[in-house]
């Protein structure tokens, strides 16, 4: 059963994080302080909604990181119950897809809770002042609905954030697999 994202008020400050990647290297929100915008993505390995977007996320990162967008992915799923979301499997995904962004382990699930994350994939875009600018979906493509993956919703938000302009559209919630809480 697909789970929609929960609301987070626009303008909310970005919750801080300091998490390891699967190899143990720490990445903190302060590491991205100089970027004109920060995209925090809650993803995992096993969710069909995330699997549907993996290559598109790499293409998106290639396009927008070159323009200064900082990106980080976080996996908060309980891998003791969902082995495909273990740090070892996360590293295999990094290697397979060539993720050009850190993919971090939220073992305590404290960061996901601080963001109010409910599903994967779920996208939080923060402006240069690290205030919430966009929260929602990548686009309207989901597994099996036949719509092409375009990244249109998130691209429009990133373009506006990088240009220092307001986001011009209503935001659609993310939809995906529920986060697997401990």
mmCIF file of C-alpha atoms in Angstrom:
data_model
loop_
_atom_site.group_PDB
_atom_site.id
_atom_site.type_symbol
_atom_site.label_atom_id
_atom_site.label_comp_id
_atom_site.label_asym_id
_atom_site.label_seq_id
_atom_site.Cartn_x
_atom_site.Cartn_y
_atom_site.Cartn_z
ATOM 1 C CA UNK A 1 0.000 0.000 0.000
ATOM 2 C CA UNK A 2 1.599 3.315 -1.047
ATOM 3 C CA UNK A 3 2.280 5.777 1.761
ATOM 4 C CA UNK A 4 2.048 9.547 1.174
ATOM 5 C CA UNK A 5 4.522 11.971 2.701
ATOM 6 C CA UNK A 6 3.516 14.048 5.699
ATOM 7 C CA UNK A 7 3.437 17.833 5.688
ATOM 8 C CA UNK A 8 6.384 19.952 6.748
ATOM 9 C CA UNK A 9 5.770 23.690 6.834
ATOM 10 C CA UNK A 10 7.540 25.678 4.146
ATOM 11 C CA UNK A 11 10.315 27.767 5.651
ATOM 12 C CA UNK A 12 11.105 25.202 8.358
ATOM 13 C CA UNK A 13 14.857 25.114 9.046
ATOM 14 C CA UNK A 14 16.661 21.991 7.826
ATOM 15 C CA UNK A 15 17.140 19.543 10.693
ATOM 16 C CA UNK A 16 20.837 18.892 11.231
ATOM 17 C CA UNK A 17 22.315 15.478 10.534
ATOM 18 C CA UNK A 18 25.655 13.750 11.031
ATOM 19 C CA UNK A 19 25.481 10.225 9.630
ATOM 20 C CA UNK A 20 27.861 7.594 8.263
ATOM 21 C CA UNK A 21 27.902 6.216 4.765
ATOM 22 C CA UNK A 22 28.152 2.400 4.447
ATOM 23 C CA UNK A 23 31.956 2.590 4.724
ATOM 24 C CA UNK A 24 31.744 4.544 7.981
ATOM 25 C CA UNK A 25 32.734 7.980 6.653
ATOM 26 C CA UNK A 26 30.676 10.692 8.383
ATOM 27 C CA UNK A 27 28.710 13.321 6.479
ATOM 28 C CA UNK A 28 27.073 16.252 8.253
ATOM 29 C CA UNK A 29 24.631 18.895 7.121
ATOM 30 C CA UNK A 30 27.282 21.534 7.894
ATOM 31 C CA UNK A 31 29.485 19.976 5.162
ATOM 32 C CA UNK A 32 27.095 21.456 2.591
ATOM 33 C CA UNK A 33 26.906 24.957 4.106
ATOM 34 C CA UNK A 34 28.346 26.716 1.038
ATOM 35 C CA UNK A 35 25.906 25.224 -1.470
ATOM 36 C CA UNK A 36 23.105 27.424 -2.870
ATOM 37 C CA UNK A 37 20.565 24.667 -2.121
ATOM 38 C CA UNK A 38 20.486 21.298 -0.364
ATOM 39 C CA UNK A 39 18.395 18.314 -1.418
ATOM 40 C CA UNK A 40 17.804 15.649 1.232
ATOM 41 C CA UNK A 41 16.311 12.444 -0.177
ATOM 42 C CA UNK A 42 14.941 9.587 1.890
ATOM 43 C CA UNK A 43 15.433 6.447 -0.180
ATOM 44 C CA UNK A 44 16.181 2.770 0.353
ATOM 45 C CA UNK A 45 17.198 -0.218 -1.749
ATOM 46 C CA UNK A 46 14.159 -2.482 -1.809
ATOM 47 C CA UNK A 47 11.213 -0.125 -2.446
ATOM 48 C CA UNK A 48 9.786 -0.442 -5.992
ATOM 49 C CA UNK A 49 9.136 3.337 -6.058
ATOM 50 C CA UNK A 50 12.828 3.998 -5.395
ATOM 51 C CA UNK A 51 13.991 1.265 -7.793
ATOM 52 C CA UNK A 52 11.886 2.994 -10.446
ATOM 53 C CA UNK A 53 13.960 6.196 -10.010
ATOM 54 C CA UNK A 54 17.526 5.034 -9.309
ATOM 55 C CA UNK A 55 19.003 5.826 -12.725
ATOM 56 C CA UNK A 56 16.984 9.058 -12.945
ATOM 57 C CA UNK A 57 18.386 10.165 -9.573
ATOM 58 C CA UNK A 58 21.925 9.746 -10.902
ATOM 59 C CA UNK A 59 21.063 11.727 -14.050
ATOM 60 C CA UNK A 60 19.394 14.416 -11.924
ATOM 61 C CA UNK A 61 22.461 14.642 -9.673
ATOM 62 C CA UNK A 62 24.793 14.885 -12.648
ATOM 63 C CA UNK A 63 22.802 17.804 -14.015
ATOM 64 C CA UNK A 64 22.234 19.786 -10.838
ATOM 65 C CA UNK A 65 25.343 19.105 -8.777
ATOM 66 C CA UNK A 66 27.309 20.728 -11.595
ATOM 67 C CA UNK A 67 25.253 23.855 -10.892
ATOM 68 C CA UNK A 68 25.949 23.815 -7.162
ATOM 69 C CA UNK A 69 23.099 21.732 -5.733
ATOM 70 C CA UNK A 70 24.215 19.688 -2.739
ATOM 71 C CA UNK A 71 22.528 16.306 -2.520
ATOM 72 C CA UNK A 72 22.405 13.581 0.094
ATOM 73 C CA UNK A 73 20.358 10.384 0.329
ATOM 74 C CA UNK A 74 19.403 8.825 3.651
ATOM 75 C CA UNK A 75 18.209 5.279 4.348
ATOM 76 C CA UNK A 76 16.360 4.991 7.658
ATOM 77 C CA UNK A 77 14.818 1.556 7.143
ATOM 78 C CA UNK A 78 15.227 -1.189 9.749
ATOM 79 C CA UNK A 79 17.576 -3.531 7.937
ATOM 80 C CA UNK A 80 17.247 -6.202 10.647
ATOM 81 C CA UNK A 81 13.792 -6.824 9.139
ATOM 82 C CA UNK A 82 14.588 -5.700 5.558
ATOM 83 C CA UNK A 83 18.015 -7.147 4.744
ATOM 84 C CA UNK A 84 18.114 -5.517 1.293
ATOM 85 C CA UNK A 85 18.450 -2.149 3.082
ATOM 86 C CA UNK A 86 21.594 -3.094 5.036
ATOM 87 C CA UNK A 87 24.690 -0.898 4.736
ATOM 88 C CA UNK A 88 26.390 -3.644 2.687
ATOM 89 C CA UNK A 89 23.506 -3.654 0.198
ATOM 90 C CA UNK A 90 23.520 0.168 0.202
ATOM 91 C CA UNK A 91 27.195 0.060 -0.840
ATOM 92 C CA UNK A 92 26.304 -2.386 -3.612
ATOM 93 C CA UNK A 93 23.693 0.132 -4.877
ATOM 94 C CA UNK A 94 26.253 2.945 -4.718
ATOM 95 C CA UNK A 95 28.648 0.834 -6.773
ATOM 96 C CA UNK A 96 26.000 -0.397 -9.235
ATOM 97 C CA UNK A 97 24.376 2.958 -9.941
ATOM 98 C CA UNK A 98 27.383 5.215 -9.374
ATOM 99 C CA UNK A 99 25.585 7.487 -6.932
ATOM 100 C CA UNK A 100 27.426 10.823 -7.077
ATOM 101 C CA UNK A 101 25.938 11.864 -3.728
ATOM 102 C CA UNK A 102 26.471 10.463 -0.230
ATOM 103 C CA UNK A 103 24.055 7.658 0.676
ATOM 104 C CA UNK A 104 23.834 7.635 4.453
ATOM 105 C CA UNK A 105 22.752 5.198 7.151
ATOM 106 C CA UNK A 106 20.225 6.505 9.700
ATOM 107 C CA UNK A 107 20.401 3.466 11.980
ATOM 108 C CA UNK A 108 18.712 5.185 14.945
ATOM 109 C CA UNK A 109 16.063 6.662 12.624
ATOM 110 C CA UNK A 110 16.436 9.955 14.534
ATOM 111 C CA UNK A 111 17.087 11.989 11.372
ATOM 112 C CA UNK A 112 14.056 10.554 9.562
ATOM 113 C CA UNK A 113 11.947 11.400 12.606
ATOM 114 C CA UNK A 114 13.374 14.943 12.754
ATOM 115 C CA UNK A 115 12.349 15.464 9.122
ATOM 116 C CA UNK A 116 8.981 13.817 9.591
ATOM 117 C CA UNK A 117 9.820 11.460 6.728
ATOM 118 C CA UNK A 118 7.101 8.920 6.042
ATOM 119 C CA UNK A 119 7.985 7.211 2.769
ATOM 120 C CA UNK A 120 10.626 6.409 0.197
ATOM 121 C CA UNK A 121 11.384 8.186 -2.030
ATOM 122 C CA UNK A 122 10.710 11.507 -0.324
ATOM 123 C CA UNK A 123 12.420 14.771 -1.272
ATOM 124 C CA UNK A 124 13.199 17.834 0.881
ATOM 125 C CA UNK A 125 14.767 20.830 -0.857
ATOM 126 C CA UNK A 126 16.224 23.621 1.257
ATOM 127 C CA UNK A 127 17.234 27.044 -0.075
ATOM 128 C CA UNK A 128 20.508 28.853 0.565
ATOM 129 C CA UNK A 129 19.308 29.837 4.055
ATOM 130 C CA UNK A 130 18.472 26.156 4.688
ATOM 131 C CA UNK A 131 14.763 26.833 4.926
ATOM 132 C CA UNK A 132 12.379 24.275 3.440
ATOM 133 C CA UNK A 133 11.642 25.313 -0.129
ATOM 134 C CA UNK A 134 10.061 22.153 -1.578
ATOM 135 C CA UNK A 135 8.826 18.891 -0.085
ATOM 136 C CA UNK A 136 7.286 16.231 -2.238
ATOM 137 C CA UNK A 137 7.706 13.955 -5.196
ATOM 138 C CA UNK A 138 10.219 13.640 -8.030
ATOM 139 C CA UNK A 139 7.436 13.674 -10.633
ATOM 140 C CA UNK A 140 4.155 11.903 -11.368
ATOM 141 C CA UNK A 141 5.745 8.674 -12.635
ATOM 142 C CA UNK A 142 5.301 5.600 -10.462
ATOM 143 C CA UNK A 143 5.921 1.919 -11.138
ATOM 144 C CA UNK A 144 3.316 0.679 -13.563
ATOM 145 C CA UNK A 145 1.485 3.950 -14.282
ATOM 146 C CA UNK A 146 3.093 4.309 -17.735
ATOM 147 C CA UNK A 147 4.125 7.939 -17.258
ATOM 148 C CA UNK A 148 7.711 8.781 -18.217
ATOM 149 C CA UNK A 149 10.217 9.666 -15.517
ATOM 150 C CA UNK A 150 10.967 13.360 -16.026
ATOM 151 C CA UNK A 151 11.833 14.734 -12.589
ATOM 152 C CA UNK A 152 9.672 17.720 -13.523
ATOM 153 C CA UNK A 153 8.317 18.570 -10.072
ATOM 154 C CA UNK A 154 11.701 18.477 -8.366
ATOM 155 C CA UNK A 155 13.506 20.096 -11.322
ATOM 156 C CA UNK A 156 11.169 23.087 -11.273
ATOM 157 C CA UNK A 157 11.790 23.528 -7.556
ATOM 158 C CA UNK A 158 15.570 23.240 -7.915
ATOM 159 C CA UNK A 159 15.619 25.694 -10.818
ATOM 160 C CA UNK A 160 13.678 28.232 -8.744
ATOM 161 C CA UNK A 161 15.846 27.687 -5.644
ATOM 162 C CA UNK A 162 19.088 28.070 -7.606
ATOM 163 C CA UNK A 163 17.737 31.262 -9.214
ATOM 164 C CA UNK A 164 16.633 32.663 -5.845
ATOM 165 C CA UNK A 165 13.021 32.802 -7.015
ATOM 166 C CA UNK A 166 9.876 31.520 -5.273
ATOM 167 C CA UNK A 167 8.622 28.088 -6.237
ATOM 168 C CA UNK A 168 5.796 28.766 -8.711
ATOM 169 C CA UNK A 169 3.556 25.728 -8.254
ATOM 170 C CA UNK A 170 1.516 23.785 -5.782
ATOM 171 C CA UNK A 171 3.551 20.966 -4.332
ATOM 172 C CA UNK A 172 2.465 17.343 -4.669
ATOM 173 C CA UNK A 173 3.298 14.949 -1.830
ATOM 174 C CA UNK A 174 5.748 12.131 -2.307
ATOM 175 C CA UNK A 175 4.267 8.658 -2.591
ATOM 176 C CA UNK A 176 6.102 5.440 -1.962
ATOM 177 C CA UNK A 177 6.829 2.662 0.489
ATOM 178 C CA UNK A 178 6.507 3.449 4.168
ATOM 179 C CA UNK A 179 9.694 3.850 6.140
ATOM 180 C CA UNK A 180 10.289 0.590 7.980
ATOM 181 C CA UNK A 181 10.427 1.749 11.598
ATOM 182 C CA UNK A 182 12.121 -0.244 14.341
#
